[in-house]
């Protein structure tokens, strides 16, 4: 089980949104690179970076992504606004190891096929769920129901999924275990990364028992209800 610290970038800062609402932002640092190196020093094996400005169409934080990738030796996965093969190429040129596809994947499984054909398992497909539907365009629009979307993405060759429960994201109310149990069935043998609601180490162990490969954790690490040392082994 891998715990992946999240760093959400907005306007050059490390922030967290409550349930993805751009109006409900908490700033945690004006130095995201320092946050990244601190997580690495605490034992993180991978970082999850989201460029919120790129996702929301209000700009980008590419320079900071490049600096983070250069400043750590661990893998960095990047999401936010990667809606073309060219954008994915630029992400990899920035030094990240994995590209997280959201809106483009959810709305066009053919894009997933093209991306996987070119970049193989460096592609992660994000499935952001609210009320049983996949949300797109910065979580502002509802797409297909997950029961239809997941099998279609599996058929398109998605190598792995990052599934976020928007209802739980940023709430510290615990993971949506029922959602992940359902997704694991729909995803077949594809690895699933869980995101949203993790409060403490107990939540991490519960997700491990359920069968997810990894958990993206944000707020719990920033406010101190969980330490990486509790969940990182060896």
Coordinates of N, CA, C and O in Angstrom, one line a residue, residues 60-231:
X60 N -1.5 28.3 -15.4 CA -0.8 27.1 -15.1 C 0.3 27.3 -14.1 O 0.7 28.5 -13.9
X61 N 0.8 26.3 -13.6 CA 1.9 26.3 -12.6 C 3.1 25.5 -13.1 O 3.8 24.8 -12.3
X62 N 3.3 25.5 -14.4 CA 4.3 24.6 -15.0 C 5.7 24.8 -14.5 O 6.4 23.8 -14.2
X63 N 6.1 26.0 -14.2 CA 7.4 26.3 -13.7 C 7.6 25.7 -12.4 O 8.7 25.1 -12.1
X64 N 6.6 25.7 -11.5 CA 6.7 25.1 -10.2 C 6.8 23.5 -10.3 O 7.5 22.9 -9.6
X65 N 6.0 23.0 -11.3 CA 6.0 21.5 -11.5 C 7.4 21.1 -11.9 O 8.0 20.1 -11.4
X66 N 8.0 21.9 -12.8 CA 9.4 21.6 -13.2 C 10.4 21.6 -12.0 O 11.2 20.7 -11.8
X67 N 10.2 22.6 -11.2 CA 11.1 22.8 -10.1 C 10.9 21.7 -9.0 O 11.9 21.2 -8.5
X68 N 9.7 21.3 -8.8 CA 9.4 20.1 -7.9 C 10.1 18.9 -8.5 O 10.8 18.1 -7.7
X69 N 9.8 18.6 -9.7 CA 10.4 17.4 -10.3 C 11.9 17.4 -10.3 O 12.5 16.3 -10.1
X70 N 12.5 18.5 -10.4 CA 14.0 18.6 -10.3 C 14.5 18.5 -8.9 O 15.7 18.1 -8.6
X71 N 13.7 18.8 -7.9 CA 14.1 18.9 -6.5 C 13.9 17.6 -5.7 O 14.5 17.5 -4.6
X72 N 13.2 16.6 -6.3 CA 13.0 15.4 -5.6 C 13.5 14.2 -6.4 O 13.5 14.3 -7.7
X73 N 13.8 13.1 -5.8 CA 14.3 11.9 -6.5 C 13.2 10.9 -6.7 O 13.3 10.0 -7.5
X74 N 12.0 11.1 -6.0 CA 10.9 10.2 -6.1 C 10.0 10.6 -7.3 O 10.2 11.7 -7.9
X75 N 9.1 9.7 -7.6 CA 8.3 9.9 -8.8 C 7.2 11.0 -8.5 O 6.8 11.1 -7.3
X76 N 6.9 11.7 -9.5 CA 5.9 12.7 -9.4 C 4.8 12.4 -10.5 O 5.2 12.1 -11.6
X77 N 3.6 12.4 -10.1 CA 2.5 12.3 -11.1 C 1.7 13.6 -11.1 O 1.5 14.2 -10.1
X78 N 1.3 14.0 -12.3 CA 0.7 15.3 -12.5 C -0.6 15.2 -13.2 O -0.8 14.5 -14.2
X79 N -1.6 15.9 -12.6 CA -2.9 16.1 -13.2 C -3.3 17.5 -13.3 O -2.7 18.4 -12.6
X80 N -4.3 17.8 -14.1 CA -4.8 19.1 -14.2 C -4.6 19.7 -15.6 O -3.5 20.1 -16.0
X81 N -5.7 19.7 -16.4 CA -5.6 20.3 -17.8 C -4.9 19.5 -18.8 O -4.6 20.1 -19.9
X82 N -4.6 18.2 -18.6 CA -3.9 17.4 -19.6 C -4.9 16.9 -20.6 O -5.4 15.7 -20.4
X83 N -5.3 17.6 -21.6 CA -6.4 17.3 -22.4 C -6.0 17.1 -23.9 O -6.9 17.0 -24.8
X84 N -4.7 16.9 -24.1 CA -4.2 16.6 -25.5 C -2.9 15.9 -25.4 O -2.3 15.9 -24.3
X85 N -2.6 15.2 -26.4 CA -1.3 14.4 -26.5 C -0.2 15.4 -26.3 O 0.8 15.1 -25.6
X86 N -0.3 16.6 -26.8 CA 0.8 17.6 -26.7 C 0.9 18.0 -25.2 O 2.1 18.2 -24.7
X87 N -0.2 18.2 -24.5 CA -0.1 18.6 -23.1 C 0.5 17.5 -22.3 O 1.3 17.7 -21.4
X88 N 0.2 16.2 -22.6 CA 0.9 15.1 -21.9 C 2.3 15.1 -22.2 O 3.2 14.9 -21.3
X89 N 2.7 15.3 -23.4 CA 4.2 15.4 -23.8 C 4.9 16.5 -23.0 O 6.0 16.3 -22.4
X90 N 4.2 17.6 -22.9 CA 4.8 18.7 -22.1 C 5.0 18.3 -20.6 O 5.9 18.7 -20.0
X91 N 4.0 17.6 -20.1 CA 4.1 17.1 -18.7 C 5.3 16.3 -18.5 O 6.1 16.5 -17.5
X92 N 5.5 15.3 -19.4 CA 6.7 14.5 -19.3 C 8.0 15.3 -19.5 O 9.0 15.0 -18.8
X93 N 7.9 16.2 -20.4 CA 9.1 17.1 -20.5 C 9.4 17.9 -19.3 O 10.6 18.3 -19.0
X94 N 8.4 18.1 -18.5 CA 8.6 18.8 -17.2 C 9.3 18.0 -16.2 O 9.7 18.5 -15.1
X95 N 9.4 16.7 -16.4 CA 10.1 15.8 -15.5 C 9.2 14.9 -14.7 O 9.7 14.1 -13.8
X96 N 7.9 14.9 -14.9 CA 7.1 14.0 -14.1 C 7.1 12.6 -14.7 O 7.5 12.4 -15.8
X97 N 6.8 11.6 -13.8 CA 6.8 10.2 -14.2 C 5.5 9.7 -14.8 O 5.5 8.8 -15.6
X98 N 4.4 10.3 -14.3 CA 3.1 9.8 -14.7 C 2.2 11.0 -15.0 O 2.3 12.1 -14.3
X99 N 1.3 10.8 -16.0 CA 0.4 11.9 -16.3 C -1.0 11.4 -16.0 O -1.4 10.3 -16.3
X100 N -1.8 12.2 -15.3 CA -3.1 11.9 -14.8 C -4.1 12.6 -15.8 O -4.2 13.8 -15.8
X101 N -4.9 11.8 -16.5 CA -5.9 12.3 -17.4 C -7.3 12.3 -16.8 O -7.7 11.2 -16.4
X102 N -8.0 13.4 -16.8 CA -9.3 13.5 -16.3 C -10.4 13.7 -17.3 O -10.9 12.8 -17.9
X103 N -10.6 15.0 -17.6 CA -11.7 15.4 -18.5 C -11.6 14.7 -19.8 O -12.6 14.2 -20.4
X104 N -10.4 14.8 -20.4 CA -10.2 14.3 -21.8 C -10.5 12.8 -21.8 O -11.0 12.2 -22.8
X105 N -10.1 12.1 -20.8 CA -10.3 10.6 -20.7 C -11.8 10.3 -20.5 O -12.3 9.4 -21.2
X106 N -12.5 11.0 -19.6 CA -13.9 10.8 -19.3 C -14.8 11.1 -20.5 O -15.8 10.4 -20.7
X107 N -14.4 12.1 -21.3 CA -15.3 12.4 -22.4 C -14.9 11.8 -23.7 O -15.7 11.8 -24.7
X108 N -13.7 11.2 -23.8 CA -13.2 10.6 -25.1 C -12.3 9.4 -24.8 O -11.1 9.5 -24.7
X109 N -12.9 8.2 -24.6 CA -12.0 7.0 -24.4 C -11.0 6.8 -25.5 O -10.0 6.2 -25.3
X110 N -11.3 7.3 -26.7 CA -10.3 7.2 -27.8 C -9.0 7.9 -27.5 O -7.9 7.5 -27.9
X111 N -9.1 9.0 -26.7 CA -7.9 9.7 -26.3 C -7.1 8.9 -25.3 O -5.9 8.9 -25.4
X112 N -7.8 8.1 -24.5 CA -7.1 7.2 -23.6 C -6.3 6.2 -24.4 O -5.1 5.9 -24.2
X113 N -6.9 5.6 -25.5 CA -6.3 4.6 -26.3 C -5.0 5.2 -26.9 O -4.0 4.6 -27.0
X114 N -5.1 6.4 -27.4 CA -4.0 7.1 -28.1 C -2.8 7.3 -27.0 O -1.7 7.1 -27.3
X115 N -3.2 7.8 -25.9 CA -2.2 8.2 -24.8 C -1.5 6.9 -24.4 O -0.3 6.9 -24.2
X116 N -2.3 5.8 -24.1 CA -1.7 4.6 -23.7 C -0.8 3.9 -24.7 O 0.3 3.4 -24.4
X117 N -1.3 4.0 -26.0 CA -0.4 3.5 -27.1 C 0.9 4.2 -27.2 O 1.9 3.6 -27.5
X118 N 0.9 5.5 -26.8 CA 2.2 6.2 -26.9 C 3.0 6.2 -25.6 O 4.2 6.1 -25.6
X119 N 2.3 6.2 -24.4 CA 3.0 6.3 -23.2 C 2.9 5.2 -22.2 O 3.4 5.2 -21.1
X120 N 2.1 4.2 -22.6 CA 1.9 2.9 -21.9 C 1.5 3.2 -20.4 O 0.6 4.0 -20.2
X121 N 2.1 2.5 -19.4 CA 1.6 2.6 -18.1 C 2.0 3.9 -17.3 O 1.9 4.0 -16.1
X122 N 2.6 4.9 -18.1 CA 2.8 6.2 -17.5 C 1.5 7.0 -17.4 O 1.5 8.1 -16.8
X123 N 0.5 6.4 -17.9 CA -0.8 7.1 -17.9 C -1.7 6.6 -16.8 O -1.8 5.4 -16.5
X124 N -2.3 7.6 -16.0 CA -3.2 7.3 -15.0 C -4.5 7.9 -15.4 O -4.5 9.1 -15.7
X125 N -5.6 7.2 -15.3 CA -6.9 7.8 -15.7 C -7.7 8.2 -14.4 O -7.9 7.3 -13.5
X126 N -8.0 9.5 -14.3 CA -8.7 10.0 -13.1 C -10.2 9.8 -13.3 O -10.7 10.2 -14.4
X127 N -10.9 9.3 -12.3 CA -12.3 9.2 -12.3 C -12.8 9.9 -11.1 O -12.7 9.4 -9.9
X128 N -13.3 11.1 -11.3 CA -13.8 11.9 -10.2 C -15.3 11.8 -10.0 O -16.0 12.2 -10.9
X129 N -15.8 11.3 -8.9 CA -17.1 10.8 -8.8 C -17.9 11.7 -7.8 O -17.5 12.0 -6.7
X130 N -19.1 12.1 -8.3 CA -20.1 12.8 -7.4 C -21.5 12.3 -7.8 O -21.8 12.3 -9.0
X131 N -22.3 11.8 -6.9 CA -23.6 11.3 -7.1 C -23.6 10.2 -8.2 O -24.5 10.3 -9.1
X132 N -22.6 9.3 -8.2 CA -22.5 8.2 -9.1 C -22.2 8.6 -10.5 O -22.3 7.8 -11.4
X133 N -21.8 9.8 -10.7 CA -21.4 10.3 -12.1 C -20.0 10.8 -12.1 O -19.5 11.3 -11.1
X134 N -19.3 10.7 -13.2 CA -18.0 11.2 -13.4 C -18.1 12.7 -13.7 O -18.8 13.1 -14.6
X135 N -17.4 13.5 -12.9 CA -17.4 14.9 -13.1 C -16.2 15.4 -13.9 O -15.1 14.8 -13.8
X136 N -16.4 16.4 -14.8 CA -15.4 16.8 -15.7 C -15.2 18.3 -15.6 O -16.0 19.0 -15.0
X137 N -14.2 18.8 -16.4 CA -13.9 20.2 -16.5 C -13.8 20.9 -15.1 O -14.6 21.8 -14.8
X138 N -12.8 20.4 -14.3 CA -12.6 21.0 -13.0 C -13.7 20.6 -12.0 O -14.0 21.4 -11.1
X139 N -14.4 19.5 -12.3 CA -15.4 19.0 -11.4 C -16.7 19.9 -11.5 O -17.5 19.8 -10.6
X140 N -16.8 20.6 -12.5 CA -18.0 21.5 -12.6 C -19.1 21.0 -13.5 O -20.2 21.6 -13.4
X141 N -18.9 19.9 -14.2 CA -19.9 19.4 -15.1 C -20.0 17.9 -14.9 O -19.0 17.2 -14.7
X142 N -21.2 17.4 -14.9 CA -21.4 15.9 -14.8 C -21.3 15.2 -16.1 O -21.9 15.7 -17.1
X143 N -20.6 14.1 -16.1 CA -20.5 13.3 -17.3 C -21.3 12.0 -17.1 O -22.4 12.0 -16.5
X144 N -20.8 10.9 -17.6 CA -21.6 9.6 -17.6 C -21.6 9.0 -16.2 O -20.7 9.3 -15.3
X145 N -22.5 8.1 -16.0 CA -22.6 7.3 -14.7 C -21.3 6.4 -14.7 O -20.8 5.9 -15.7
X146 N -20.8 6.2 -13.5 CA -19.6 5.4 -13.4 C -19.8 4.0 -13.8 O -18.9 3.3 -14.4
X147 N -21.0 3.4 -13.7 CA -21.3 2.1 -14.2 C -21.1 1.9 -15.7 O -20.7 0.9 -16.2
X148 N -21.3 3.0 -16.4 CA -21.0 3.0 -17.9 C -19.6 3.5 -18.2 O -18.9 2.9 -19.1
X149 N -19.1 4.5 -17.4 CA -17.8 5.1 -17.8 C -16.6 4.1 -17.5 O -15.7 4.0 -18.3
X150 N -16.6 3.4 -16.3 CA -15.5 2.6 -16.0 C -15.3 1.5 -17.0 O -14.1 1.3 -17.5
X151 N -16.3 0.7 -17.3 CA -16.0 -0.4 -18.3 C -15.5 0.1 -19.6 O -14.7 -0.5 -20.3
X152 N -16.0 1.3 -20.0 CA -15.6 1.8 -21.3 C -14.1 2.2 -21.2 O -13.4 2.0 -22.2
X153 N -13.7 2.8 -20.1 CA -12.3 3.1 -20.0 C -11.4 1.9 -19.8 O -10.2 1.9 -20.3
X154 N -11.9 0.9 -19.2 CA -11.1 -0.4 -19.2 C -10.9 -0.9 -20.6 O -9.8 -1.3 -21.0
X155 N -12.0 -0.9 -21.4 CA -11.9 -1.4 -22.7 C -11.0 -0.5 -23.6 O -10.3 -1.0 -24.5
X156 N -10.9 0.8 -23.2 CA -9.9 1.7 -24.0 C -8.5 1.4 -23.6 O -7.6 2.0 -24.2
X157 N -8.2 0.6 -22.5 CA -6.9 0.3 -22.2 C -6.3 1.0 -21.0 O -5.1 1.0 -20.8
X158 N -7.1 1.7 -20.2 CA -6.6 2.5 -19.1 C -5.8 1.5 -18.2 O -6.3 0.5 -17.7
X159 N -4.5 1.8 -17.9 CA -3.7 0.9 -17.2 C -4.0 1.0 -15.7 O -3.7 0.0 -15.0
X160 N -4.5 2.1 -15.2 CA -4.7 2.3 -13.8 C -5.7 3.5 -13.6 O -5.8 4.3 -14.4
X161 N -6.4 3.4 -12.4 CA -7.3 4.5 -12.1 C -7.0 5.2 -10.9 O -6.6 4.6 -9.9
X162 N -7.3 6.5 -10.9 CA -7.2 7.3 -9.7 C -8.7 7.8 -9.4 O -9.2 8.6 -10.2
X163 N -9.3 7.3 -8.4 CA -10.7 7.5 -8.2 C -10.9 8.5 -6.9 O -10.5 8.1 -5.8
X164 N -11.5 9.6 -7.2 CA -11.7 10.6 -6.1 C -13.2 10.7 -5.8 O -14.0 10.8 -6.7
X165 N -13.5 10.5 -4.5 CA -14.9 10.8 -4.1 C -15.0 12.3 -3.8 O -14.5 12.8 -2.8
X166 N -15.6 13.0 -4.7 CA -15.7 14.5 -4.5 C -16.5 14.8 -3.2 O -16.2 15.8 -2.5
X167 N -17.5 14.0 -2.9 CA -18.3 14.3 -1.7 C -17.4 14.2 -0.4 O -17.7 14.9 0.6
X168 N -16.4 13.4 -0.4 CA -15.5 13.3 0.7 C -14.3 14.1 0.7 O -13.6 14.3 1.7
X169 N -13.9 14.6 -0.5 CA -12.7 15.3 -0.7 C -12.5 16.6 0.2 O -13.4 17.4 0.2
X170 N -11.5 16.6 1.0 CA -11.2 17.7 1.9 C -12.1 17.8 3.1 O -12.0 18.7 3.9
X171 N -12.9 16.7 3.3 CA -13.8 16.8 4.5 C -13.3 16.2 5.8 O -13.8 16.5 6.8
X172 N -12.3 15.3 5.6 CA -11.7 14.6 6.8 C -12.8 13.7 7.4 O -12.8 13.5 8.6
X173 N -13.7 13.2 6.6 CA -14.8 12.4 7.2 C -14.6 10.9 6.9 O -15.5 10.1 7.1
X174 N -13.5 10.5 6.3 CA -13.2 9.1 6.0 C -13.5 8.8 4.6 O -14.3 9.5 3.9
X175 N -12.8 7.8 4.0 CA -13.0 7.5 2.6 C -14.4 6.9 2.3 O -15.0 6.4 3.2
X176 N -14.8 7.0 1.1 CA -16.1 6.4 0.7 C -15.8 5.0 0.3 O -15.6 4.6 -0.9
X177 N -15.9 4.1 1.3 CA -15.5 2.7 1.1 C -16.5 2.0 0.1 O -16.0 1.2 -0.7
X178 N -17.7 2.4 0.1 CA -18.7 1.7 -0.8 C -18.4 2.1 -2.2 O -18.5 1.2 -3.1
X179 N -17.9 3.3 -2.5 CA -17.5 3.7 -3.8 C -16.3 2.9 -4.3 O -16.3 2.3 -5.4
X180 N -15.3 2.7 -3.4 CA -14.1 2.0 -3.9 C -14.4 0.5 -4.0 O -13.8 -0.1 -5.0
X181 N -15.2 0.0 -3.2 CA -15.6 -1.4 -3.4 C -16.3 -1.6 -4.8 O -16.0 -2.6 -5.5
X182 N -17.1 -0.7 -5.1 CA -17.8 -0.8 -6.4 C -16.9 -0.6 -7.6 O -16.9 -1.3 -8.6
X183 N -16.0 0.4 -7.4 CA -15.0 0.7 -8.5 C -14.1 -0.5 -8.7 O -13.7 -0.8 -9.8
X184 N -13.6 -1.1 -7.6 CA -12.7 -2.3 -7.8 C -13.4 -3.4 -8.6 O -12.7 -4.1 -9.4
X185 N -14.7 -3.6 -8.5 CA -15.4 -4.6 -9.3 C -15.4 -4.1 -10.7 O -15.1 -4.9 -11.6
X186 N -15.7 -2.8 -11.0 CA -15.8 -2.3 -12.3 C -14.5 -2.3 -13.0 O -14.4 -2.5 -14.2
X187 N -13.4 -2.1 -12.3 CA -12.1 -1.9 -12.9 C -11.4 -3.2 -13.2 O -10.4 -3.3 -13.9
X188 N -12.0 -4.3 -12.7 CA -11.4 -5.6 -13.0 C -10.0 -5.8 -12.4 O -9.9 -5.6 -11.2
X189 N -9.0 -6.1 -13.2 CA -7.7 -6.3 -12.7 C -6.8 -5.0 -12.7 O -5.6 -5.0 -12.4
X190 N -7.4 -3.8 -13.0 CA -6.7 -2.6 -13.1 C -6.4 -2.0 -11.7 O -7.4 -1.9 -10.9
X191 N -5.2 -1.6 -11.4 CA -5.0 -1.0 -10.0 C -5.8 0.3 -9.8 O -6.1 1.0 -10.8
X192 N -6.2 0.4 -8.6 CA -7.1 1.6 -8.2 C -6.4 2.4 -7.1 O -5.9 1.8 -6.1
X193 N -6.2 3.7 -7.3 CA -5.7 4.6 -6.3 C -6.9 5.4 -5.8 O -7.7 5.9 -6.5
X194 N -7.0 5.4 -4.4 CA -8.2 6.1 -3.8 C -7.8 7.5 -3.4 O -6.6 7.7 -3.0
X195 N -8.7 8.4 -3.5 CA -8.5 9.8 -3.0 C -9.8 10.4 -2.5 O -10.8 10.2 -3.0
X196 N -9.6 11.1 -1.3 CA -10.7 11.7 -0.8 C -11.2 11.2 0.6 O -11.6 10.1 0.7
X197 N -11.0 12.1 1.6 CA -11.6 11.8 2.9 C -10.7 11.1 3.9 O -11.0 11.0 5.1
X198 N -9.5 10.7 3.5 CA -8.6 10.0 4.5 C -8.2 10.9 5.7 O -7.8 12.0 5.5
X199 N -8.5 10.4 6.9 CA -8.2 11.1 8.1 C -7.0 10.7 8.8 O -6.3 11.5 9.5
X200 N -6.7 9.4 8.8 CA -5.7 8.9 9.7 C -5.1 7.6 9.1 O -5.6 7.1 8.1
X201 N -4.2 7.0 9.9 CA -3.6 5.7 9.4 C -4.6 4.6 9.3 O -4.5 3.7 8.5
X202 N -5.6 4.6 10.2 CA -6.6 3.6 10.2 C -7.4 3.6 8.9 O -7.7 2.5 8.4
X203 N -7.6 4.7 8.3 CA -8.3 4.8 7.0 C -7.4 4.2 5.9 O -7.9 3.5 5.0
X204 N -6.1 4.4 6.0 CA -5.2 3.8 5.0 C -5.2 2.3 5.1 O -5.3 1.6 4.1
X205 N -5.2 1.8 6.3 CA -5.2 0.3 6.5 C -6.5 -0.3 6.0 O -6.6 -1.4 5.4
X206 N -7.6 0.5 6.2 CA -8.9 0.0 5.7 C -9.0 -0.1 4.2 O -9.5 -1.0 3.6
X207 N -8.4 0.9 3.6 CA -8.3 0.9 2.1 C -7.5 -0.2 1.6 O -7.8 -0.9 0.6
X208 N -6.4 -0.5 2.3 CA -5.5 -1.6 1.9 C -6.2 -2.9 2.0 O -6.1 -3.7 1.1
X209 N -7.0 -3.1 3.1 CA -7.7 -4.3 3.2 C -8.8 -4.5 2.1 O -9.1 -5.6 1.7
X210 N -9.3 -3.4 1.7 CA -10.3 -3.4 0.6 C -9.7 -3.8 -0.7 O -10.4 -4.5 -1.6
X211 N -8.4 -3.5 -0.9 CA -7.7 -3.9 -2.1 C -7.2 -2.8 -3.1 O -6.8 -3.1 -4.2
X212 N -7.3 -1.5 -2.6 CA -6.8 -0.5 -3.5 C -5.2 -0.5 -3.4 O -4.6 -0.9 -2.4
X213 N -4.6 0.0 -4.5 CA -3.2 -0.1 -4.6 C -2.5 1.0 -3.7 O -1.4 0.8 -3.1
X214 N -3.1 2.2 -3.7 CA -2.5 3.4 -3.1 C -3.6 4.3 -2.7 O -4.8 4.2 -3.1
X215 N -3.2 5.3 -1.8 CA -4.2 6.3 -1.4 C -3.5 7.7 -1.5 O -2.3 7.9 -1.0
X216 N -4.1 8.6 -2.2 CA -3.7 10.0 -2.2 C -4.2 10.7 -0.9 O -5.4 10.6 -0.7
X217 N -3.3 11.3 -0.2 CA -3.7 12.0 1.0 C -3.2 13.4 1.0 O -2.1 13.7 0.7
X218 N -4.1 14.3 1.4 CA -3.8 15.7 1.4 C -4.0 16.4 2.7 O -3.0 16.5 3.5
X219 N -5.2 16.7 3.1 CA -5.5 17.5 4.3 C -5.0 16.9 5.5 O -4.4 17.6 6.4
X220 N -5.1 15.6 5.7 CA -4.7 14.9 6.9 C -3.2 15.1 7.2 O -2.8 15.2 8.3
X221 N -2.4 15.2 6.1 CA -1.0 15.4 6.3 C -0.7 16.9 6.6 O 0.2 17.2 7.4
X222 N -1.5 17.8 6.0 CA -1.3 19.2 6.3 C -1.7 19.6 7.7 O -1.0 20.5 8.3
X223 N -2.8 19.1 8.2 CA -3.3 19.5 9.5 C -2.7 18.6 10.6 O -2.9 18.9 11.8
X224 N -2.1 17.5 10.3 CA -1.3 16.7 11.2 C -2.1 15.6 11.9 O -1.7 15.0 12.9
X225 N -3.3 15.2 11.3 CA -4.0 14.0 11.9 C -3.4 12.7 11.5 O -3.7 11.7 12.0
X226 N -2.5 12.8 10.5 CA -1.7 11.6 10.1 C -0.3 12.0 9.8 O -0.1 13.1 9.2
X227 N 0.7 11.2 10.1 CA 2.0 11.4 9.8 C 2.5 10.3 8.8 O 2.1 9.2 8.9
X228 N 3.3 10.7 7.8 CA 3.8 9.7 6.9 C 4.5 8.6 7.6 O 4.5 7.4 7.1
X229 N 5.2 8.9 8.7 CA 5.9 7.8 9.4 C 5.0 6.7 9.9 O 5.5 5.6 10.1
X230 N 3.7 7.0 10.1 CA 2.8 6.0 10.5 C 2.5 5.0 9.4 O 2.0 3.8 9.8
X231 N 2.6 5.3 8.2 CA 2.1 4.5 7.1 C 3.2 4.1 6.1 O 3.0 3.4 5.1

